[in-house]
């Protein structure tokens, strides 16, 4: 049959090691197959004379010779995957070991050349044992997946609920229909009332099975929902069967976070995806809460209730709580459907499973792809560095990108240029790779500004794979121009995935725990980057432009004749290497650059521009920082919009004065004054406001764990700021002077300072410069 690989895991059946494949057919059927034919192994860099000694190691099945990167290695085959670590440790006495720390399932995917979420041809016997497994060409669209989401509410009279004693009171589900399981009666058709918490957990499990769910979606389910339900099932002796077998959810620590797996279903934690998108800059939000992400991404709002009010709403039988829980499940499913196509494409591009791709860092995605391509080329996959080596790498950073600091002020007629995929194009154009470095004098080589020589006569793994990724992206973008509907959406997801991976290669070269780390490669790339942008700026000034700002791969030029902008771009591109290209991002009639502090030089990565369509581009302001209150962020945004759209300085100042007046009059809504900050340290040398708020809450019996996100308001009560800080849920008033002097004014002074305003000028009506001054 033809099928798509949805997930894969390791199994041990009848003393046979193998993999279990979760498959989805084009007709919508979900089935499983088992492959016992793949043998675990590792490599030893040793003479064939060591073969007999290696055969005597416990767990070793046989020893063969193999070739990697043009060299001979001994391939040590083991009986079971669990025997590889001990066997490799013993084998290290006879030679350096390689490829022994690659997970069995990943090794299987690499060696069988199987791509998750991509089409396969599969044959299996009556017991499901695979007799043929062959990847098929093409990028066929995944069959429709049956998706479900859930969200839980817990009884939390002391703040953070304790799964050992605080019950789960509601489970909201969204799939082919919406259902809410609870032990209380509510006047809604979607509510299913049961007698006990145990029955609720089991009714929820039955619902997931009845829906025949392929992908179970949560929002932070790795860290909270699934571990909580597992503990409640343990306490109530309920059968929590959320997979396709009787097995409980499986939990594993993955870096700083937990990961939760379900047997026979993909657990898709949308929070991990959102966090990833925030990290790469595709999402800019002060908080990654479900309600804020839902509104930003899909433009919708969900039912709301204060977290600390949930137990009170439960006690009084408030029906709004049921609607709130259901809306969380609905919004989670809608977000999951929005992000799933991208994650499917990331899985395909990197060769990792959908479960792993949705939890991977950019470096892990690149590493997975490089491991696959290295194996296909018959190259040795390097080992990960030891802890000491990784720490030494981290302690020796390289010189970064070039930045031309802007002069604060407001400017008109700005052309913004970007080098298209600057670092990737440098890597490809100059064959930058750990295996091509060290070209001898006299050999044909690319010589970096630092003197490192990269051979031209053998194409490196990294530039080869990166070139393949970029070409695939350009092909997807070209196909998008004529595609429509679902086909266009799939191509868009694919080009996005390829862009994310392509832009991550440079960072991976310098990542301290990278298998392909190379300081020489990394510093050569940035040196070439500095060279190209500085040369472009020099030529821009020679051509009569004023260079306002430059940073890494982009420059902003002030022009007087728009025709010369296009002529300049054409002239630069004629001189660049083949894979490099200077692109015109946009023309902006007006832009603002601000100072770090009043009276100082300009700040990098801190500007606002408006294009001809009235679209505003904002970078680096407090708008996306969660440790600023909404009133400060909104005031700053409004000031920028007035200055960019209308050029009316007086109107902007008047708006700030009105905000100050409202604060002093006590009419500003409390929700606009909440500050969100991560509680990161247990012992602060100076007590911070968030710590002050937490200590008050803890004294009142509220459980607030370390490293949690704290939401607080600065109130009137207390002498110091930390004494005045109160958790947002319990704050009754606010300190107007604090919000005026420490939030609103600092947020706008850097902008209005460009027009001659200082704090007194804003408050009292001081002098200002007109736009004509610039």
XYZ file of C-alpha atoms in Angstrom:
774
model
C 0.000 0.000 0.000
C 0.939 3.635 -0.281
C 1.160 5.375 3.104
C 2.630 8.330 4.933
C 4.759 7.887 8.052
C 3.004 9.713 10.886
C 5.203 8.503 13.747
C 7.737 5.842 14.685
C 8.956 4.327 17.946
C 11.122 1.487 19.230
C 9.512 -1.827 20.197
C 10.678 -5.096 21.663
C 8.426 -8.076 20.807
C 9.207 -11.757 21.331
C 12.826 -10.831 22.071
C 13.079 -9.061 18.720
C 14.106 -5.414 18.442
C 12.395 -3.303 15.862
C 10.434 -0.207 15.036
C 6.710 0.382 15.053
C 5.509 2.551 12.174
C 2.323 4.583 12.517
C 1.041 4.977 8.956
C -1.677 7.024 7.316
C -3.048 5.897 3.963
C -4.394 8.276 1.267
C -7.875 6.883 1.969
C -7.674 8.091 5.573
C -6.989 4.768 7.284
C -4.518 4.762 10.179
C -2.577 1.539 10.599
C 0.625 0.182 12.121
C 3.443 -1.964 10.768
C 6.527 -3.479 12.417
C 10.032 -3.750 10.993
C 12.433 -6.138 12.757
C 15.043 -6.224 10.004
C 17.187 -3.260 11.087
C 20.267 -4.020 13.194
C 21.779 -1.456 15.590
C 25.481 -0.681 15.117
C 28.340 1.732 15.702
C 31.746 2.329 14.106
C 35.278 1.927 15.433
C 38.343 3.552 13.890
C 40.583 0.513 14.317
C 42.657 -1.979 12.336
C 40.969 -5.190 11.152
C 43.249 -7.035 13.563
C 40.938 -5.798 16.347
C 37.975 -7.696 14.886
C 38.313 -10.756 17.120
C 38.651 -8.628 20.261
C 35.549 -6.629 19.353
C 33.540 -9.793 18.706
C 34.123 -10.878 22.311
C 32.379 -7.777 23.731
C 28.997 -8.527 25.327
C 26.076 -7.750 23.034
C 28.151 -7.762 19.836
C 26.558 -9.867 17.090
C 29.229 -9.481 14.404
C 31.944 -7.128 13.095
C 32.259 -5.979 9.483
C 34.382 -3.482 7.573
C 32.799 -0.380 6.052
C 33.898 2.899 4.516
C 33.172 6.480 5.559
C 34.665 9.645 4.054
C 37.155 7.544 2.079
C 38.472 5.724 5.180
C 37.917 2.189 6.464
C 36.132 1.586 9.775
C 34.999 -1.479 11.668
C 31.217 -1.712 11.859
C 30.168 -3.333 15.132
C 26.643 -4.799 14.917
C 24.762 -5.441 18.180
C 21.786 -7.655 18.968
C 19.653 -4.990 20.664
C 19.819 -1.150 20.639
C 20.170 -1.111 24.439
C 23.509 -2.935 24.100
C 25.142 -0.267 21.924
C 26.247 2.179 24.689
C 27.998 -0.476 26.806
C 29.519 -2.191 23.778
C 30.808 1.134 22.426
C 32.317 1.962 25.802
C 34.181 -1.364 25.827
C 35.191 -0.974 22.171
C 36.785 2.437 22.850
C 39.804 0.561 24.263
C 40.581 -0.584 20.706
C 39.953 2.647 18.791
C 37.856 5.786 18.673
C 34.146 5.061 18.373
C 31.731 6.925 16.116
C 27.976 7.047 15.487
C 27.256 5.213 18.748
C 25.131 8.018 20.226
C 22.567 8.080 17.412
C 19.151 6.895 18.572
C 18.036 3.605 17.048
C 14.868 5.102 15.535
C 16.789 8.004 14.006
C 19.446 5.643 12.667
C 16.672 3.581 11.097
C 15.158 6.611 9.342
C 18.589 7.742 8.097
C 19.754 4.378 6.769
C 16.378 3.458 5.248
C 16.164 6.968 3.702
C 12.638 7.333 5.061
C 11.215 10.827 5.432
C 8.416 11.325 7.991
C 5.149 12.743 6.617
C 6.271 11.805 3.087
C 4.894 8.981 0.900
C 6.123 5.389 1.224
C 5.394 2.071 -0.447
C 4.793 -0.543 2.263
C 4.149 -4.274 2.201
C 3.516 -6.277 5.377
C 2.415 -9.793 6.289
C -0.746 -10.709 8.222
C 0.919 -9.931 11.563
C 1.976 -6.475 10.358
C 5.660 -7.350 9.910
C 7.188 -5.287 7.093
C 8.371 -7.211 4.029
C 8.989 -4.153 1.838
C 9.480 -0.494 2.687
C 10.454 1.978 -0.001
C 10.319 5.802 -0.041
C 8.443 7.308 -2.980
C 9.441 10.421 -4.909
C 7.499 13.676 -4.738
C 5.926 15.923 -2.161
C 2.391 14.581 -2.094
C 0.145 16.332 0.375
C -0.442 14.494 3.647
C -3.876 12.858 3.896
C -6.321 14.643 6.169
C -5.496 13.915 9.818
C -8.109 13.430 12.526
C -7.320 16.097 15.085
C -8.590 16.739 18.596
C -7.586 19.149 21.333
C -8.238 19.411 25.039
C -7.750 21.818 27.905
C -8.189 21.161 31.621
C -9.278 23.268 34.563
C -8.110 22.414 38.053
C -9.215 23.354 41.536
C -6.635 25.890 42.723
C -7.537 27.628 46.013
C -3.830 28.124 46.821
C -2.814 29.449 43.402
C -0.732 26.850 41.570
C -2.583 23.513 41.733
C -0.960 20.398 43.175
C -1.848 17.308 41.116
C -1.419 15.029 44.107
C -4.334 16.628 45.963
C -6.110 19.227 43.782
C -8.674 17.590 41.459
C -9.174 18.201 37.764
C -12.647 19.745 37.573
C -13.163 20.083 33.809
C -11.798 18.723 30.558
C -12.834 20.672 27.469
C -12.428 18.882 24.125
C -12.709 20.005 20.525
C -12.712 17.551 17.611
C -15.520 16.662 15.186
C -17.691 18.092 17.976
C -17.087 20.030 21.176
C -17.563 18.236 24.501
C -16.836 19.311 28.054
C -16.531 16.618 30.724
C -17.187 17.673 34.324
C -18.881 16.555 37.531
C -21.273 19.519 37.720
C -24.347 20.296 35.667
C -24.296 23.315 33.347
C -27.037 24.508 30.959
C -25.125 23.794 27.728
C -25.544 21.032 25.131
C -21.776 20.494 24.929
C -21.484 19.594 28.653
C -21.377 15.908 29.605
C -21.801 15.510 33.374
C -20.414 12.447 35.172
C -20.448 11.411 38.835
C -16.748 11.391 39.752
C -13.357 12.663 38.633
C -12.377 9.058 37.808
C -15.367 8.737 35.473
C -14.499 12.075 33.910
C -10.943 10.951 33.081
C -12.189 7.693 31.602
C -15.001 9.379 29.640
C -12.411 11.772 28.178
C -10.173 8.811 27.211
C -13.137 7.113 25.520
C -13.921 10.279 23.558
C -10.382 10.457 22.150
C -10.594 6.788 21.104
C -14.065 7.197 19.598
C -12.805 10.126 17.533
C -9.965 7.855 16.302
C -7.652 10.804 16.849
C -4.370 10.918 14.912
C -3.060 14.174 16.413
C -3.960 15.180 19.966
C -3.345 18.890 20.515
C -2.663 20.819 23.709
C -1.340 24.220 24.722
C 1.552 23.542 27.115
C 0.356 19.964 27.526
C 3.951 18.704 27.780
C 4.507 20.633 30.979
C 1.056 20.809 32.529
C -2.068 19.111 31.141
C -0.781 15.607 30.424
C 1.430 15.223 33.532
C -1.434 16.569 35.641
C -3.961 14.127 34.202
C -1.503 11.240 34.593
C -1.112 12.061 38.292
C -4.872 12.448 38.772
C -5.391 9.055 37.108
C -2.909 7.593 39.555
C -4.671 9.224 42.521
C -8.180 8.195 41.410
C -7.126 4.791 39.958
C -8.626 5.776 36.612
C -7.592 4.240 33.284
C -6.143 7.131 31.273
C -5.943 5.544 27.812
C -5.104 8.448 25.525
C -3.078 6.409 23.034
C -4.063 3.484 20.862
C -2.935 0.996 23.503
C -3.479 0.691 27.254
C -0.145 2.441 27.904
C -0.136 5.654 29.942
C 1.364 8.839 28.465
C 5.166 8.659 28.457
C 7.177 11.597 29.845
C 10.789 12.464 29.162
C 12.987 15.464 29.951
C 14.119 17.245 26.784
C 16.590 20.021 27.629
C 14.841 22.493 29.908
C 11.357 21.173 29.139
C 9.386 17.970 29.461
C 8.008 16.111 26.480
C 4.938 13.875 26.522
C 4.319 11.033 24.079
C 1.215 8.956 23.400
C 1.330 5.461 21.946
C -0.204 5.468 18.475
C -1.049 9.182 18.368
C 1.030 12.303 17.803
C 0.950 14.713 20.729
C 1.121 18.176 19.159
C 1.872 20.804 21.807
C 1.031 24.128 20.168
C 2.886 26.073 22.859
C 6.192 24.560 21.716
C 5.498 25.697 18.166
C 4.523 29.203 19.284
C 7.640 29.443 21.457
C 9.763 28.370 18.468
C 8.127 30.974 16.207
C 8.773 33.625 18.859
C 12.432 32.593 19.128
C 13.040 32.979 15.377
C 11.214 36.330 15.336
C 8.171 35.197 13.340
C 5.911 36.072 16.291
C 6.422 39.190 18.396
C 4.357 39.138 21.563
C 4.966 40.311 25.129
C 3.480 37.008 26.409
C 2.823 33.669 24.790
C -0.457 33.073 26.573
C -3.135 31.227 24.606
C -5.485 34.221 24.462
C -2.774 36.600 23.237
C -1.463 34.179 20.588
C -4.993 33.360 19.405
C -5.773 37.044 18.912
C -2.448 37.848 17.237
C -2.353 34.852 14.871
C -6.034 34.338 14.032
C -7.529 37.690 15.048
C -10.019 36.104 17.444
C -10.750 36.438 21.134
C -11.523 33.702 23.646
C -13.578 33.651 26.821
C -11.560 34.975 29.750
C -11.367 34.464 33.493
C -8.635 35.249 36.037
C -6.657 32.099 36.897
C -6.947 32.690 40.624
C -10.722 33.066 40.265
C -11.276 29.608 38.743
C -11.814 27.791 42.034
C -14.244 30.478 43.172
C -16.204 30.203 39.910
C -16.324 26.440 40.417
C -17.572 26.734 43.994
C -20.411 29.068 43.050
C -21.356 27.056 39.944
C -20.594 29.868 37.499
C -21.541 28.634 34.005
C -18.997 31.014 32.459
C -16.262 28.617 33.611
C -17.586 25.896 31.293
C -17.625 28.285 28.319
C -14.090 29.414 29.213
C -12.730 25.846 29.311
C -14.414 24.962 26.034
C -13.117 28.094 24.303
C -9.547 27.226 25.304
C -9.905 23.820 23.652
C -11.465 25.345 20.517
C -8.759 28.015 20.171
C -6.023 25.426 20.727
C -7.384 23.263 17.894
C -7.691 26.217 15.522
C -4.092 27.257 16.233
C -2.930 23.664 15.798
C -4.583 23.489 12.370
C -2.938 26.797 11.470
C 0.584 25.692 12.413
C 0.426 21.985 11.499
C 1.241 22.417 7.759
C 4.469 24.236 8.673
C 5.454 21.544 11.167
C 4.739 18.797 8.636
C 7.068 20.524 6.180
C 9.753 21.008 8.860
C 9.522 17.272 9.541
C 9.926 16.532 5.832
C 12.803 18.959 5.302
C 14.776 17.868 8.377
C 13.842 14.180 8.296
C 12.580 14.169 11.893
C 9.185 12.944 13.061
C 6.317 15.379 13.452
C 6.526 14.924 17.233
C 10.244 15.787 17.292
C 10.121 18.537 14.651
C 7.469 20.418 16.630
C 9.801 20.432 19.671
C 13.133 20.951 17.901
C 15.418 23.971 17.932
C 16.679 25.368 14.640
C 20.067 23.743 15.317
C 18.469 20.328 15.837
C 16.611 20.637 12.541
C 19.845 21.464 10.695
C 21.754 18.664 12.435
C 19.115 16.103 11.551
C 19.254 17.120 7.877
C 23.067 17.084 7.785
C 23.192 13.622 9.382
C 20.920 12.255 6.667
C 22.876 13.859 3.844
C 26.237 12.816 5.295
C 25.048 9.193 5.393
C 23.804 9.429 1.797
C 27.240 10.727 0.716
C 29.023 7.969 2.617
C 30.565 10.478 5.018
C 31.282 9.961 8.691
C 28.801 11.617 11.044
C 30.947 13.480 13.612
C 30.470 12.828 17.319
C 28.938 15.413 19.593
C 31.556 17.275 21.666
C 32.343 16.372 25.253
C 31.161 18.818 27.934
C 34.624 20.379 28.402
C 35.023 20.959 24.671
C 31.574 22.529 24.384
C 32.330 24.869 27.294
C 35.659 25.887 25.721
C 33.880 26.700 22.451
C 31.293 28.766 24.269
C 33.973 30.712 26.123
C 35.597 31.925 22.882
C 33.031 33.959 20.891
C 33.929 35.357 17.486
C 33.712 38.928 16.202
C 30.118 39.671 15.207
C 28.478 41.478 12.335
C 29.160 45.077 11.322
C 26.710 47.716 12.563
C 26.599 51.385 11.557
C 24.890 53.206 14.423
C 22.225 55.678 13.197
C 21.957 59.283 14.254
C 18.716 59.844 16.223
C 16.027 61.708 14.348
C 13.273 61.497 11.790
C 14.131 61.073 8.109
C 12.258 61.025 4.829
C 12.758 59.069 1.571
C 14.413 55.909 2.904
C 15.317 52.895 0.754
C 15.888 49.680 2.695
C 18.066 47.015 1.069
C 18.688 43.447 2.252
C 21.216 40.918 1.043
C 19.033 37.937 0.210
C 20.050 35.104 2.566
C 23.455 36.771 3.129
C 25.123 34.185 5.342
C 23.708 31.172 3.456
C 24.797 32.672 0.136
C 28.303 33.341 1.523
C 28.579 29.721 2.701
C 27.527 28.435 -0.731
C 29.478 30.942 -2.839
C 32.718 30.422 -0.903
C 32.322 26.669 -0.207
C 32.578 27.204 3.552
C 32.753 23.812 5.264
C 34.863 22.174 8.014
C 36.113 19.632 5.426
C 37.134 22.196 2.766
C 39.143 24.464 5.065
C 42.942 24.355 5.054
C 43.546 24.484 1.331
C 47.294 24.602 0.672
C 49.003 27.650 -0.843
C 48.874 27.483 -4.609
C 45.646 25.463 -4.707
C 42.554 27.087 -6.137
C 40.811 28.475 -3.042
C 38.391 31.045 -1.649
C 40.367 33.152 0.832
C 38.367 34.810 3.601
C 39.216 38.326 4.862
C 40.789 36.554 7.865
C 43.048 34.462 5.651
C 41.277 31.095 5.966
C 41.449 29.140 2.703
C 38.485 27.050 1.442
C 39.199 24.654 -1.450
C 37.219 25.095 -4.643
C 37.835 21.621 -6.074
C 35.686 19.567 -3.657
C 32.189 20.632 -2.665
C 31.634 20.556 1.076
C 28.660 18.862 2.744
C 27.269 22.036 4.314
C 27.330 24.272 1.191
C 25.939 21.378 -0.876
C 22.996 20.745 1.452
C 22.372 24.453 1.961
C 22.325 25.024 -1.795
C 19.785 22.212 -2.116
C 17.598 23.819 0.565
C 17.694 27.275 -1.023
C 16.967 25.943 -4.510
C 13.997 24.001 -3.145
C 12.699 27.165 -1.475
C 13.007 29.251 -4.630
C 11.219 26.493 -6.564
C 8.381 26.451 -4.001
C 8.048 30.246 -4.136
C 7.972 30.166 -7.934
C 5.278 27.464 -7.921
C 3.207 29.533 -5.481
C 2.667 32.205 -8.121
C 0.364 29.940 -10.138
C -0.956 27.641 -7.387
C -4.314 28.116 -5.682
C -6.179 26.929 -2.599
C -4.712 24.051 -0.580
C -1.850 23.567 -3.028
C -0.722 27.142 -2.529
C -1.003 26.825 1.257
C 1.143 23.706 1.202
C 3.785 25.414 -0.943
C 3.773 28.403 1.388
C 4.322 26.133 4.409
C 7.126 24.388 2.529
C 8.970 27.582 1.563
C 8.622 28.802 5.166
C 10.120 25.568 6.507
C 12.979 25.733 4.003
C 13.652 29.371 4.912
C 13.808 28.558 8.628
C 16.280 25.722 8.047
C 18.417 27.686 5.563
C 18.783 30.638 7.934
C 19.945 28.316 10.719
C 23.068 26.831 9.111
C 25.387 29.682 10.080
C 24.310 29.592 13.724
C 24.740 25.816 13.764
C 28.374 26.140 12.603
C 29.100 28.118 15.780
C 26.745 26.292 18.169
C 28.954 24.942 20.963
C 27.349 21.462 20.896
C 27.277 21.142 17.127
C 28.605 17.989 15.450
C 29.890 20.200 12.608
C 31.232 23.090 14.718
C 33.963 25.188 13.099
C 35.221 28.460 14.518
C 37.193 29.135 11.316
C 34.082 28.654 9.191
C 31.891 30.814 11.425
C 34.307 33.713 11.714
C 34.999 33.596 7.977
C 31.294 33.920 7.207
C 30.907 36.992 9.438
C 34.136 38.491 8.067
C 32.829 38.140 4.505
C 29.507 39.575 5.698
C 31.252 42.642 7.146
C 33.239 43.003 3.926
C 30.218 42.972 1.622
C 28.075 45.348 3.662
C 30.900 47.848 4.227
C 31.773 47.792 0.535
C 28.121 48.364 -0.360
C 27.907 51.320 2.040
C 31.072 52.830 0.598
C 29.693 52.532 -2.942
C 26.353 53.994 -1.800
C 28.072 57.110 -0.481
C 30.069 57.397 -3.710
C 26.754 57.228 -5.596
C 25.378 60.169 -3.598
C 23.238 58.391 -0.989
C 23.319 59.090 2.729
C 23.819 55.875 4.686
C 21.482 56.133 7.667
C 21.904 52.683 9.183
C 23.502 49.320 8.493
C 23.285 46.082 10.405
C 24.472 42.557 9.452
C 22.727 42.109 6.091
C 20.705 45.286 5.561
C 21.322 48.954 4.864
C 19.055 51.997 4.919
C 19.812 54.777 2.480
C 18.326 58.265 2.193
C 17.811 59.215 -1.437
C 16.816 62.277 -3.464
C 16.134 60.523 -6.791
C 14.251 57.216 -6.729
C 15.551 56.211 -10.159
C 19.078 56.099 -8.739
C 17.908 53.591 -6.113
C 17.200 50.972 -8.814
C 20.371 51.835 -10.721
C 22.430 51.370 -7.557
C 20.868 47.976 -6.842
C 21.601 46.790 -10.398
C 25.224 47.956 -10.211
C 25.879 46.190 -6.893
C 24.340 42.895 -8.037
C 26.497 42.904 -11.177
C 29.610 42.741 -8.948
C 28.440 40.226 -6.322
C 29.240 36.484 -6.451
C 26.648 34.399 -8.319
C 24.647 33.199 -5.281
C 24.491 36.649 -3.658
C 21.876 39.293 -4.374
C 20.976 42.717 -2.982
C 17.186 43.082 -2.766
C 15.109 46.228 -2.317
C 12.921 45.460 0.689
C 10.774 48.605 0.365
C 10.646 52.358 0.025
C 9.648 54.258 3.159
C 8.525 57.909 2.963
C 9.399 58.429 6.644
C 11.325 56.742 9.452
C 12.406 57.382 13.035
C 15.648 56.386 14.749
C 16.058 56.900 18.471
C 18.896 57.161 20.981
C 19.867 54.592 23.590
C 19.436 57.276 26.206
C 18.512 60.904 25.870
C 21.442 62.898 24.514
C 23.360 59.793 23.373
C 24.057 58.329 19.938
C 21.490 56.210 18.153
C 20.525 52.692 19.145
C 20.906 49.694 16.857
C 17.876 47.554 15.964
C 15.570 50.275 17.253
C 13.593 52.122 14.607
C 10.147 52.632 13.082
C 9.334 53.058 9.385
C 6.152 53.631 7.370
C 5.814 52.544 3.744
C 3.672 54.017 0.976
C 0.743 51.774 1.846
C 0.704 53.106 5.396
C 2.088 49.876 6.886
C 4.334 50.521 9.867
C 7.444 48.458 10.584
C 8.602 48.659 14.203
C 11.789 47.074 15.570
C 13.264 47.018 19.053
C 10.762 49.142 20.968
C 9.036 48.124 24.186
C 5.961 47.101 22.178
C 7.042 43.479 22.299
C 8.504 43.378 25.800
C 6.354 41.844 28.503
C 8.119 43.685 31.349
C 6.421 46.915 30.238
C 2.802 47.629 31.040
C 0.169 47.828 28.327
C -0.337 51.567 28.948
C 3.358 52.208 28.239
C 3.467 49.974 25.144
C 0.222 51.349 23.723
C 1.253 54.979 24.297
C 4.563 54.358 22.558
C 2.813 52.708 19.605
C 0.307 55.569 19.299
C 3.086 58.175 19.382
C 4.988 56.359 16.632
C 1.869 56.083 14.472
C 1.071 59.802 14.803
C 4.628 60.852 13.947
C 4.977 58.459 11.018
C 1.519 58.885 9.499
C 0.787 62.534 10.250
C 4.118 64.096 11.211
C 2.249 65.984 13.950
C 4.598 66.340 16.926
C 2.158 68.471 18.927
C -0.559 65.857 18.568
C 1.815 63.134 19.789
C 2.781 65.209 22.833
C -0.872 65.972 23.544
C -1.664 62.272 23.496
C 1.074 61.563 26.052
C -0.216 64.361 28.298
C -3.721 62.885 28.145
C -2.377 59.465 29.182
C -0.523 61.097 32.100
C -3.694 62.960 33.158
C -5.752 59.748 33.081
C -3.179 57.957 35.192
C -3.126 60.725 37.778
C -6.936 60.864 37.816
C -7.074 57.128 38.551
C -9.240 56.288 35.507
C -6.758 54.058 33.642
C -8.063 50.450 33.649
C -6.138 48.099 35.962
C -5.523 45.581 33.169
C -3.474 48.249 31.332
C -1.088 48.483 34.302
C -0.131 44.834 34.693
C 3.567 44.015 34.240
C 4.615 40.462 33.293
C 8.065 39.192 34.286
C 9.732 35.821 34.670
C 10.768 34.960 38.219
C 14.236 33.653 37.399
C 16.276 33.619 40.633
C 15.640 32.195 44.049
C 17.903 34.721 45.794
C 18.053 38.279 44.532
C 20.752 40.652 45.832
C 18.251 43.496 45.477
C 14.623 42.585 45.924
C 12.827 43.077 42.620
C 9.152 44.089 42.263
C 8.143 40.639 40.998
C 9.841 38.990 43.979
C 8.084 41.406 46.340
C 4.736 40.507 44.794
C 5.478 36.781 44.997
C 6.550 36.944 48.640
C 3.279 38.678 49.541
C 1.297 36.050 47.666
C 3.180 33.201 49.335
C 2.551 34.658 52.785
C -1.161 34.711 51.910
C -0.997 30.976 51.128
C -0.760 31.175 47.335
C 1.681 28.701 45.749
C 3.917 30.401 43.180
C 6.710 28.164 41.836
C 10.184 29.395 40.977
C 10.746 30.371 37.317
C 7.024 31.048 36.787
C 5.641 34.041 34.895
C 4.592 36.688 37.423
C 1.937 39.334 36.673
C 1.944 42.254 39.077
C 0.831 45.870 39.596
C 2.677 48.639 41.460
C 0.194 49.788 44.101
C 0.080 52.782 46.476
C 0.854 50.779 49.609
C 4.516 50.536 50.650
C 7.721 52.571 50.728
C 9.826 50.841 48.061
C 8.767 49.595 44.639
C 9.168 45.971 45.747
C 6.925 46.649 48.743
C 4.317 48.257 46.494
C 4.242 45.350 44.020
C 1.143 43.177 44.273
C 0.004 40.181 42.201
C -2.358 41.412 39.481
C -5.237 39.244 40.691
C -5.281 40.887 44.130
C -4.201 44.482 43.345
C -6.878 47.071 44.265
C -5.196 50.363 43.234
C -2.068 51.657 41.478
C 0.741 54.164 42.008
C 0.159 56.786 39.298
C 3.584 58.426 39.778
C 5.353 55.134 39.162
C 3.523 54.492 35.880
C 4.023 58.084 34.695
C 7.729 58.339 35.566
C 8.893 54.736 35.154
C 6.702 53.404 32.372
C 4.982 55.959 30.100
C 7.581 58.734 29.950
C 10.613 56.456 29.455
C 8.715 54.700 26.643
C 8.209 57.934 24.676
C 11.137 60.165 25.685
C 13.579 58.370 23.365
C 11.230 59.150 20.478
C 10.151 62.680 21.353
C 13.691 63.550 22.410
C 14.497 63.709 18.697
C 12.254 66.791 18.556
C 13.861 68.561 21.503
C 11.450 67.390 24.187
C 12.582 66.354 27.627
C 10.459 65.194 30.554
C 9.490 68.724 31.581
C 8.799 69.647 27.984
C 6.247 66.897 27.669
C 4.618 67.709 30.983
C 4.782 71.500 30.735
C 4.851 72.260 27.005
C 8.524 72.873 26.232
C 10.073 73.563 22.856
C 9.994 71.190 19.942
C 11.481 70.883 16.482
C 9.359 70.549 13.374
C 9.768 67.855 10.757
C 11.444 70.390 8.513
C 14.436 70.473 10.881
C 15.323 66.999 9.675
